[in-house]
Amino acid sequence: MTLRERMTMATSKQPLSVREVVEAVIKAGHKFKSADPIKSVGSYLYGPEGKKHFKRANGKFSPLGGSAPVSTNGVTGKPAKAKKRTMSAEARRKISAAVTARWAKQKAGKK
């Protein structure tokens, strides 16, 4: 069994941190060649190959397409999508005028 398969099995029940993934993989019987297994698993999970197979939320990893819900502030499931905020033309004009006035004041002070 490969390391990726063991990590997928370990994270399929619930999202785990890198340290918890390493502990679960060692319990499953995987022998690391590296002296620092946390570093090697972390570099895999945060790297391009790990991003293909695992998703991360709140510092915990779960398999992509897996059944493990990712907790966000105690609520399981997908986080609510934030509404796009738009600024009125009047507000943009006010900000532009304030910035222009600030620049003019700065330039006048440098002479």
PDB file of C-alpha atoms in Angstrom:
ATOM      1  CA  MET A   1       0.000   0.000   0.000  1.00  0.00           C
ATOM      2  CA  THR A   2       1.393   3.418  -0.948  1.00  0.00           C
ATOM      3  CA  LEU A   3       1.815   6.360   1.390  1.00  0.00           C
ATOM      4  CA  ARG A   4      -0.884   8.315  -0.468  1.00  0.00           C
ATOM      5  CA  GLU A   5      -3.365   5.443  -0.075  1.00  0.00           C
ATOM      6  CA  ARG A   6      -2.624   5.243   3.658  1.00  0.00           C
ATOM      7  CA  MET A   7      -3.018   9.017   4.038  1.00  0.00           C
ATOM      8  CA  THR A   8      -6.322   8.857   2.161  1.00  0.00           C
ATOM      9  CA  MET A   9      -7.568   6.093   4.456  1.00  0.00           C
ATOM     10  CA  ALA A  10      -6.436   8.004   7.546  1.00  0.00           C
ATOM     11  CA  THR A  11      -8.190  11.224   6.509  1.00  0.00           C
ATOM     12  CA  SER A  12     -11.357   9.593   5.135  1.00  0.00           C
ATOM     13  CA  LYS A  13     -13.081   9.457   8.543  1.00  0.00           C
ATOM     14  CA  GLN A  14     -12.296  13.011   9.616  1.00  0.00           C
ATOM     15  CA  PRO A  15      -9.970  15.846   8.573  1.00  0.00           C
ATOM     16  CA  LEU A  16      -6.537  15.613  10.222  1.00  0.00           C
ATOM     17  CA  SER A  17      -3.548  17.888  10.711  1.00  0.00           C
ATOM     18  CA  VAL A  18      -0.153  16.913   9.278  1.00  0.00           C
ATOM     19  CA  ARG A  19       1.017  15.574  12.645  1.00  0.00           C
ATOM     20  CA  GLU A  20      -2.179  13.506  13.039  1.00  0.00           C
ATOM     21  CA  VAL A  21      -1.795  12.144   9.497  1.00  0.00           C
ATOM     22  CA  VAL A  22       1.765  11.026  10.271  1.00  0.00           C
ATOM     23  CA  GLU A  23       0.658   9.331  13.503  1.00  0.00           C
ATOM     24  CA  ALA A  24      -2.201   7.520  11.722  1.00  0.00           C
ATOM     25  CA  VAL A  25       0.049   6.387   8.856  1.00  0.00           C
ATOM     26  CA  ILE A  26       2.664   5.060  11.302  1.00  0.00           C
ATOM     27  CA  LYS A  27      -0.095   3.185  13.193  1.00  0.00           C
ATOM     28  CA  ALA A  28      -1.161   1.684   9.852  1.00  0.00           C
ATOM     29  CA  GLY A  29       2.327   0.219   9.526  1.00  0.00           C
ATOM     30  CA  HIS A  30       4.093   2.566   7.102  1.00  0.00           C
ATOM     31  CA  LYS A  31       7.865   2.782   7.568  1.00  0.00           C
ATOM     32  CA  PHE A  32       9.343   6.183   6.700  1.00  0.00           C
ATOM     33  CA  LYS A  33      12.816   6.344   5.157  1.00  0.00           C
ATOM     34  CA  SER A  34      13.090   9.999   6.157  1.00  0.00           C
ATOM     35  CA  ALA A  35      14.433  11.033   9.547  1.00  0.00           C
ATOM     36  CA  ASP A  36      11.668  13.652   9.781  1.00  0.00           C
ATOM     37  CA  PRO A  37       8.358  12.109   8.610  1.00  0.00           C
ATOM     38  CA  ILE A  38       6.346  15.230   9.491  1.00  0.00           C
ATOM     39  CA  LYS A  39       8.453  17.277   7.098  1.00  0.00           C
ATOM     40  CA  SER A  40       8.162  14.750   4.275  1.00  0.00           C
ATOM     41  CA  VAL A  41       4.383  14.312   4.662  1.00  0.00           C
ATOM     42  CA  GLY A  42       3.923  18.072   4.990  1.00  0.00           C
ATOM     43  CA  SER A  43       5.909  18.763   1.835  1.00  0.00           C
ATOM     44  CA  TYR A  44       3.788  16.199   0.002  1.00  0.00           C
ATOM     45  CA  LEU A  45       0.455  17.538   1.275  1.00  0.00           C
ATOM     46  CA  TYR A  46       1.324  21.195   0.623  1.00  0.00           C
ATOM     47  CA  GLY A  47       2.965  20.434  -2.735  1.00  0.00           C
ATOM     48  CA  PRO A  48       1.350  20.180  -6.181  1.00  0.00           C
ATOM     49  CA  GLU A  49       0.847  16.400  -5.967  1.00  0.00           C
ATOM     50  CA  GLY A  50      -0.900  16.636  -2.594  1.00  0.00           C
ATOM     51  CA  LYS A  51      -3.190  19.420  -3.833  1.00  0.00           C
ATOM     52  CA  LYS A  52      -4.463  17.020  -6.506  1.00  0.00           C
ATOM     53  CA  HIS A  53      -5.565  14.488  -3.898  1.00  0.00           C
ATOM     54  CA  PHE A  54      -6.275  16.394  -0.679  1.00  0.00           C
ATOM     55  CA  LYS A  55      -8.109  19.556   0.297  1.00  0.00           C
ATOM     56  CA  ARG A  56      -7.151  21.718   3.247  1.00  0.00           C
ATOM     57  CA  ALA A  57      -9.320  23.854   5.504  1.00  0.00           C
ATOM     58  CA  ASN A  58      -8.427  25.247   8.908  1.00  0.00           C
ATOM     59  CA  GLY A  59      -5.059  23.455   8.797  1.00  0.00           C
ATOM     60  CA  LYS A  60      -6.652  20.023   8.431  1.00  0.00           C
ATOM     61  CA  PHE A  61      -6.541  17.765   5.395  1.00  0.00           C
ATOM     62  CA  SER A  62      -9.224  15.539   3.917  1.00  0.00           C
ATOM     63  CA  PRO A  63      -9.322  13.638   0.619  1.00  0.00           C
ATOM     64  CA  LEU A  64     -10.720  15.422  -2.426  1.00  0.00           C
ATOM     65  CA  GLY A  65     -14.113  14.023  -3.247  1.00  0.00           C
ATOM     66  CA  GLY A  66     -14.085  12.222   0.098  1.00  0.00           C
ATOM     67  CA  SER A  67     -16.946  12.002   2.519  1.00  0.00           C
ATOM     68  CA  ALA A  68     -15.205  13.806   5.380  1.00  0.00           C
ATOM     69  CA  PRO A  69     -16.914  17.150   5.963  1.00  0.00           C
ATOM     70  CA  VAL A  70     -14.590  20.025   6.736  1.00  0.00           C
ATOM     71  CA  SER A  71     -15.560  21.967   9.843  1.00  0.00           C
ATOM     72  CA  THR A  72     -15.664  25.756   9.635  1.00  0.00           C
ATOM     73  CA  ASN A  73     -16.392  27.405  12.964  1.00  0.00           C
ATOM     74  CA  GLY A  74     -18.263  24.387  14.270  1.00  0.00           C
ATOM     75  CA  VAL A  75     -20.529  24.091  11.221  1.00  0.00           C
ATOM     76  CA  THR A  76     -19.968  21.134   8.908  1.00  0.00           C
ATOM     77  CA  GLY A  77     -20.381  21.248   5.166  1.00  0.00           C
ATOM     78  CA  LYS A  78     -19.543  23.940   2.641  1.00  0.00           C
ATOM     79  CA  PRO A  79     -18.915  27.470   3.921  1.00  0.00           C
ATOM     80  CA  ALA A  80     -21.361  30.099   2.735  1.00  0.00           C
ATOM     81  CA  LYS A  81     -20.196  32.022  -0.314  1.00  0.00           C
ATOM     82  CA  ALA A  82     -19.574  35.676   0.461  1.00  0.00           C
ATOM     83  CA  LYS A  83     -21.636  38.186  -1.497  1.00  0.00           C
ATOM     84  CA  LYS A  84     -19.729  40.404  -3.873  1.00  0.00           C
ATOM     85  CA  ARG A  85     -19.659  43.954  -2.591  1.00  0.00           C
ATOM     86  CA  THR A  86     -20.020  46.754  -5.073  1.00  0.00           C
ATOM     87  CA  MET A  87     -19.331  50.417  -4.534  1.00  0.00           C
ATOM     88  CA  SER A  88     -21.582  53.131  -5.902  1.00  0.00           C
ATOM     89  CA  ALA A  89     -20.236  55.652  -8.409  1.00  0.00           C
ATOM     90  CA  GLU A  90     -20.765  58.432  -5.850  1.00  0.00           C
ATOM     91  CA  ALA A  91     -18.660  56.608  -3.254  1.00  0.00           C
ATOM     92  CA  ARG A  92     -15.867  56.069  -5.807  1.00  0.00           C
ATOM     93  CA  ARG A  93     -15.938  59.798  -6.670  1.00  0.00           C
ATOM     94  CA  LYS A  94     -15.693  60.759  -2.985  1.00  0.00           C
ATOM     95  CA  ILE A  95     -12.730  58.447  -2.435  1.00  0.00           C
ATOM     96  CA  SER A  96     -11.027  59.729  -5.576  1.00  0.00           C
ATOM     97  CA  ALA A  97     -11.500  63.349  -4.460  1.00  0.00           C
ATOM     98  CA  ALA A  98     -10.109  62.577  -0.995  1.00  0.00           C
ATOM     99  CA  VAL A  99      -7.048  60.823  -2.416  1.00  0.00           C
ATOM    100  CA  THR A 100      -6.424  63.649  -4.895  1.00  0.00           C
ATOM    101  CA  ALA A 101      -6.677  66.202  -2.089  1.00  0.00           C
ATOM    102  CA  ARG A 102      -4.239  64.192   0.040  1.00  0.00           C
ATOM    103  CA  TRP A 103      -1.746  63.973  -2.826  1.00  0.00           C
ATOM    104  CA  ALA A 104      -2.053  67.700  -3.470  1.00  0.00           C
ATOM    105  CA  LYS A 105      -1.446  68.427   0.227  1.00  0.00           C
ATOM    106  CA  GLN A 106       1.645  66.184   0.231  1.00  0.00           C
ATOM    107  CA  LYS A 107       3.027  67.846  -2.911  1.00  0.00           C
ATOM    108  CA  ALA A 108       2.462  71.335  -1.476  1.00  0.00           C
ATOM    109  CA  GLY A 109       4.382  70.385   1.664  1.00  0.00           C
ATOM    110  CA  LYS A 110       7.431  69.157  -0.300  1.00  0.00           C
ATOM    111  CA  LYS A 111       8.090  72.465  -2.127  1.00  0.00           C
TER     112      LYS A 111
END
